[in-house]
Tab-separated table of C-alpha atoms in Angstrom:
chain	number	residue	atom	x	y	z
A	6	MET	CA	-100.386	-13.446	68.767
A	7	SER	CA	-102.625	-11.459	66.306
A	8	ARG	CA	-103.309	-8.830	69.089
A	9	LEU	CA	-99.259	-8.631	69.734
A	10	ARG	CA	-98.804	-8.010	66.204
A	11	ALA	CA	-101.218	-5.268	65.937
A	12	ILE	CA	-99.747	-3.493	68.987
A	13	LEU	CA	-96.338	-3.473	67.152
A	14	ARG	CA	-97.546	-2.009	64.149
A	15	ASP	CA	-99.298	0.673	66.016
A	16	THR	CA	-96.232	1.436	68.131
A	17	ARG	CA	-93.984	1.617	64.931
A	18	GLY	CA	-96.278	3.866	63.241
A	19	ARG	CA	-96.276	6.479	66.105
A	20	VAL	CA	-92.362	6.275	66.294
A	21	LEU	CA	-92.108	6.811	62.651
A	22	THR	CA	-94.205	9.762	62.952
A	23	VAL	CA	-92.541	11.355	65.761
A	24	LEU	CA	-89.043	10.726	63.956
A	25	ALA	CA	-90.599	12.406	60.914
A	26	ALA	CA	-91.531	15.419	62.909
A	27	THR	CA	-88.040	15.505	64.575
A	28	LEU	CA	-86.251	15.569	61.041
A	29	ALA	CA	-88.843	18.236	59.685
A	30	ALA	CA	-87.997	20.537	62.622
A	31	VAL	CA	-84.297	20.120	62.038
A	32	ALA	CA	-84.491	20.628	58.419
A	33	VAL	CA	-86.390	23.922	59.324
A	34	ALA	CA	-84.126	25.148	62.029
A	35	SER	CA	-80.798	24.438	60.231
A	36	PRO	CA	-81.218	27.065	57.503
A	37	LEU	CA	-81.899	29.674	60.288
A	38	ALA	CA	-78.962	28.670	62.010
A	39	ILE	CA	-76.655	28.813	59.042
A	40	GLY	CA	-78.304	32.112	57.884
A	41	ALA	CA	-77.779	33.807	61.383
A	42	GLY	CA	-73.804	32.762	60.647
A	43	GLU	CA	-72.692	32.747	64.493
A	44	GLY	CA	-71.195	29.359	65.438
A	45	SER	CA	-71.503	27.970	61.811
A	46	THR	CA	-68.710	26.070	60.084
A	47	LEU	CA	-66.611	28.102	57.530
A	48	LYS	CA	-66.769	26.786	54.083
A	49	GLY	CA	-63.882	26.889	51.764
A	50	GLY	CA	-64.118	28.555	48.279
A	51	GLU	CA	-67.451	30.229	49.433
A	52	ARG	CA	-68.417	33.303	51.189
A	53	ASN	CA	-68.860	32.896	54.759
A	54	PRO	CA	-71.522	33.519	55.967
A	55	SER	CA	-73.306	33.169	52.644
A	56	GLY	CA	-76.307	35.417	51.254
A	57	GLY	CA	-74.599	38.681	51.979
A	58	ARG	CA	-74.902	38.396	55.668
A	59	ALA	CA	-72.218	39.380	57.946
A	60	LEU	CA	-71.026	38.012	61.398
A	61	SER	CA	-72.055	40.485	64.274
A	62	SER	CA	-69.348	39.541	66.613
A	63	GLU	CA	-65.416	38.913	66.566
A	64	THR	CA	-64.279	35.729	64.957
A	65	GLN	CA	-61.057	34.269	66.916
A	66	VAL	CA	-58.565	31.878	65.963
A	67	ILE	CA	-56.387	31.002	68.949
A	68	ALA	CA	-53.210	29.154	68.768
A	69	SER	CA	-50.480	27.920	71.441
A	70	ASN	CA	-47.201	27.065	69.768
A	71	SER	CA	-43.560	28.453	68.969
A	72	SER	CA	-44.579	29.180	65.210
A	73	PHE	CA	-47.527	30.791	63.419
A	74	GLY	CA	-50.991	30.626	64.708
A	75	THR	CA	-52.561	30.561	60.981
A	76	ARG	CA	-51.236	30.529	57.495
A	77	GLN	CA	-52.895	31.845	54.358
A	78	SER	CA	-51.124	30.981	51.177
A	79	ASN	CA	-51.984	31.147	47.364
A	80	LYS	CA	-50.265	28.648	45.290
A	81	GLY	CA	-51.674	30.371	42.016
A	82	SER	CA	-50.795	33.713	40.655
A	83	GLY	CA	-52.783	35.870	42.986
A	84	GLY	CA	-52.056	37.245	46.510
A	85	GLY	CA	-52.260	35.921	49.672
A	86	ALA	CA	-54.960	37.634	51.590
A	87	ILE	CA	-56.914	40.756	51.453
A	88	TYR	CA	-58.361	42.493	54.659
A	89	GLY	CA	-60.857	45.013	54.128
A	90	CYS	CA	-62.767	47.304	56.421
A	91	ARG	CA	-65.141	50.557	56.734
A	92	ALA	CA	-63.423	51.973	59.871
A	93	PRO	CA	-63.855	55.600	60.297
A	94	LEU	CA	-61.134	58.077	61.493
A	95	GLY	CA	-60.276	57.241	65.315
A	96	ASN	CA	-61.481	53.645	65.088
A	97	GLU	CA	-59.466	50.567	64.866
A	98	GLY	CA	-57.483	50.108	61.430
A	99	CYS	CA	-58.025	47.336	59.000
A	100	ILE	CA	-55.151	45.490	60.274
A	101	GLU	CA	-53.029	45.396	63.604
A	102	ALA	CA	-50.106	43.379	64.518
A	103	SER	CA	-49.492	43.381	68.268
A	104	ASN	CA	-46.754	41.837	69.859
A	105	LEU	CA	-47.496	41.364	73.774
A	106	SER	CA	-43.648	40.417	74.123
A	107	SER	CA	-40.456	41.793	73.223
A	108	GLY	CA	-40.255	40.492	69.770
A	109	ASN	CA	-41.219	41.775	66.097
A	110	ALA	CA	-44.681	42.955	65.587
A	111	PHE	CA	-44.385	42.425	61.785
A	112	LYS	CA	-41.839	41.140	59.038
A	113	PHE	CA	-41.997	41.743	55.195
A	114	ARG	CA	-40.039	39.678	52.633
A	115	PHE	CA	-39.777	40.076	48.956
A	116	ARG	CA	-37.765	39.169	45.950
A	117	GLY	CA	-38.494	41.728	43.399
A	118	GLU	CA	-36.958	45.318	43.060
A	119	SER	CA	-40.013	46.902	45.148
A	120	GLY	CA	-41.354	45.713	48.631
A	121	GLY	CA	-44.566	47.283	48.173
A	122	SER	CA	-46.341	50.544	48.028
A	123	ILE	CA	-48.712	52.660	50.345
A	124	THR	CA	-51.179	54.680	48.235
A	125	THR	CA	-54.155	56.863	49.171
A	126	SER	CA	-57.602	57.133	47.381
A	127	GLY	CA	-58.203	60.438	49.071
A	128	THR	CA	-58.353	63.577	47.073
A	129	ASN	CA	-56.002	65.637	49.232
A	130	LYS	CA	-52.881	63.747	48.461
A	131	ALA	CA	-50.698	66.911	49.673
A	132	GLU	CA	-51.612	66.303	53.031
A	133	ALA	CA	-51.917	62.412	53.365
A	134	LYS	CA	-49.510	60.967	55.601
A	135	PRO	CA	-48.165	57.302	54.593
A	136	PHE	CA	-47.771	56.636	58.283
A	137	THR	CA	-46.608	58.038	61.584
A	138	THR	CA	-44.587	57.017	64.560
A	139	ASN	CA	-43.516	57.728	67.966
A	140	ALA	CA	-40.511	55.944	67.632
A	141	LEU	CA	-37.335	58.096	67.710
A	142	GLY	CA	-34.591	55.628	66.987
A	143	VAL	CA	-32.916	55.590	63.229
A	144	ALA	CA	-34.061	52.745	61.091
A	145	ASP	CA	-31.296	50.572	59.990
A	146	GLY	CA	-31.139	50.137	56.371
A	147	LEU	CA	-33.666	52.882	55.750
A	148	ASN	CA	-32.232	55.787	53.713
A	149	ALA	CA	-34.729	58.198	55.142
A	150	ASP	CA	-31.994	60.799	55.837
A	151	LYS	CA	-31.137	60.961	51.989
A	152	VAL	CA	-32.491	63.225	49.388
A	153	ASP	CA	-31.897	62.404	45.795
A	154	GLY	CA	-29.320	59.975	47.027
A	155	LYS	CA	-27.477	62.199	49.122
A	156	ASP	CA	-27.187	62.347	52.965
A	157	ALA	CA	-27.241	65.187	54.990
A	158	ASN	CA	-23.243	65.712	55.181
A	159	GLN	CA	-23.291	65.955	51.362
A	160	ILE	CA	-26.265	68.225	51.097
A	161	VAL	CA	-24.364	70.475	53.342
A	162	GLU	CA	-21.232	70.129	51.454
A	163	ASP	CA	-22.924	70.927	48.143
A	164	THR	CA	-24.433	73.707	49.721
A	165	LEU	CA	-21.131	75.188	50.928
A	166	ALA	CA	-19.731	74.540	47.586
A	167	ARG	CA	-22.341	76.779	45.894
A	168	THR	CA	-21.573	79.546	48.329
A	169	LYS	CA	-18.643	81.624	47.387
A	170	ILE	CA	-16.845	83.545	50.000
A	171	ALA	CA	-13.917	85.649	50.698
A	172	VAL	CA	-12.394	88.354	52.808
A	173	VAL	CA	-10.519	91.520	50.906
A	174	SER	CA	-8.258	93.685	53.083
A	175	ALA	CA	-8.099	97.300	52.550
A	176	ASP	CA	-5.295	97.090	50.089
A	177	GLY	CA	-6.979	94.655	48.033
A	178	LYS	CA	-5.415	91.377	49.179
A	179	ILE	CA	-7.686	88.366	49.277
A	180	ALA	CA	-7.829	85.662	51.955
A	181	ASN	CA	-10.086	82.786	53.284
A	182	GLN	CA	-11.621	82.457	49.946
A	183	ARG	CA	-13.562	79.938	48.415
A	184	GLY	CA	-14.883	80.219	44.992
A	185	LEU	CA	-13.818	83.625	44.693
A	186	THR	CA	-10.433	83.568	43.177
A	187	ALA	CA	-8.945	86.959	42.851
A	188	ALA	CA	-9.312	90.607	44.079
A	189	VAL	CA	-7.923	93.872	42.773
A	190	LYS	CA	-7.893	97.287	44.317
A	191	GLU	CA	-8.618	99.780	41.458
A	192	ASP	CA	-8.935	102.855	43.262
A	193	THR	CA	-9.825	104.445	46.764
A	194	GLY	CA	-12.506	102.285	47.887
A	195	LYS	CA	-13.023	100.653	44.736
A	196	TYR	CA	-12.155	96.784	44.339
A	197	LEU	CA	-12.840	94.213	41.673
A	198	VAL	CA	-13.642	90.625	42.777
A	199	THR	CA	-13.337	87.726	40.260
A	200	ALA	CA	-15.199	84.371	40.888
A	201	ASP	CA	-14.403	80.533	39.378
A	202	GLY	CA	-17.526	80.473	37.265
A	203	ASP	CA	-20.745	82.054	36.326
A	204	ILE	CA	-22.265	84.116	39.078
A	205	SER	CA	-24.938	86.053	36.997
A	206	LYS	CA	-27.808	84.258	38.588
A	207	CYS	CA	-26.407	84.095	42.098
A	208	VAL	CA	-27.089	86.400	44.913
A	209	PRO	CA	-23.969	88.531	46.118
A	210	ASN	CA	-23.844	90.185	49.586
A	211	VAL	CA	-20.957	92.249	50.988
A	212	THR	CA	-20.225	93.953	54.425
A	213	ALA	CA	-17.571	96.265	54.972
A	214	TYR	CA	-15.387	96.496	58.405
A	215	GLY	CA	-14.174	99.730	59.542
A	216	THR	CA	-13.378	102.175	62.432
A	217	ALA	CA	-14.374	105.403	63.112
A	218	PRO	CA	-16.053	107.508	60.980
A	219	GLY	CA	-17.450	103.896	60.137
A	220	ALA	CA	-17.688	101.925	56.841
A	221	ASN	CA	-20.289	101.337	54.082
A	222	ALA	CA	-19.998	98.943	51.216
A	223	ALA	CA	-22.221	98.455	47.979
A	224	LEU	CA	-21.525	96.270	44.962
A	225	GLU	CA	-22.452	95.765	41.211
A	226	PRO	CA	-22.054	93.050	38.735
A	227	VAL	CA	-19.367	93.124	36.095
A	228	GLY	CA	-19.986	90.637	33.297
A	229	THR	CA	-20.866	87.288	34.371
A	230	THR	CA	-17.849	86.185	36.658
A	231	GLN	CA	-16.871	89.560	38.346
A	232	LEU	CA	-18.255	91.760	41.106
A	233	ARG	CA	-17.196	95.499	41.841
A	234	VAL	CA	-17.105	96.541	45.211
A	235	TYR	CA	-17.403	100.049	46.708
A	236	THR	CA	-16.586	100.831	50.083
A	237	GLN	CA	-17.178	104.272	52.050
A	238	THR	CA	-16.985	106.025	55.215
A	239	SER	CA	-20.527	106.461	57.178
A	240	ALA	CA	-20.765	109.983	55.539
A	241	GLY	CA	-20.457	108.564	51.981
A	242	THR	CA	-17.247	109.524	51.172
A	243	ALA	CA	-14.811	106.863	49.074
A	244	ALA	CA	-12.669	105.106	51.879
A	245	ASP	CA	-10.308	101.919	51.519
A	246	ARG	CA	-12.020	99.328	54.012
A	247	GLN	CA	-11.643	95.602	54.475
A	248	PHE	CA	-14.748	93.858	53.442
A	249	ALA	CA	-16.376	90.265	53.401
A	250	ILE	CA	-18.237	89.025	50.235
A	251	THR	CA	-20.601	86.177	49.698
A	252	VAL	CA	-22.077	84.773	46.687
A	253	ASN	CA	-24.892	82.533	47.074
A	254	CYS	CA	-25.773	80.381	44.010
């Protein structure tokens, strides 16, 4: 009986020694595994991995459902997520949403007056493009065709409204006019044309129509609302000629 007790004590001592050695090995190996980061468990409220280290391979979260694969939400007053990277030109961007089926690739919702902003920290802001696309369709609800709140048709109409035009016959009758209200023949080859407002800062142009021996035309401003037009033959002799006049303001 005494010999049996001695054997058991000796065996238990060896078991405890082996167990202690095993625990020590695990304790030494664990920090190394955590330090490597790969395959370790993510820790909430901490940097993952810790110690300024970085994972050397892609971390994937794969789901198979009819809703979202992951969800990030902040119930405080801060934002929901930050995605940063150091990708050079030509490499992958910081964020990619790729739909391999036919549905939407992204969706943004907001309640305030502004949905967000796209800014650049580069110095050459004049050449920086907020985004590019190879899609040629028109974006519904996006007023990309408007300048200062006006669409293309309104811009064309405003441009036409600022351009004053008229055709004046050889005997001084005005026709097809817009913005030019009257014309008077003052003398042979001499006409006075009146506009509906100040044209002193506008650019006038006149073209004479004529048959042999040809026709030339010139003009000069008279006050702020009138232009005098001179029509001549190709030889420079005053002659009554039909002319068209435009005033671009």
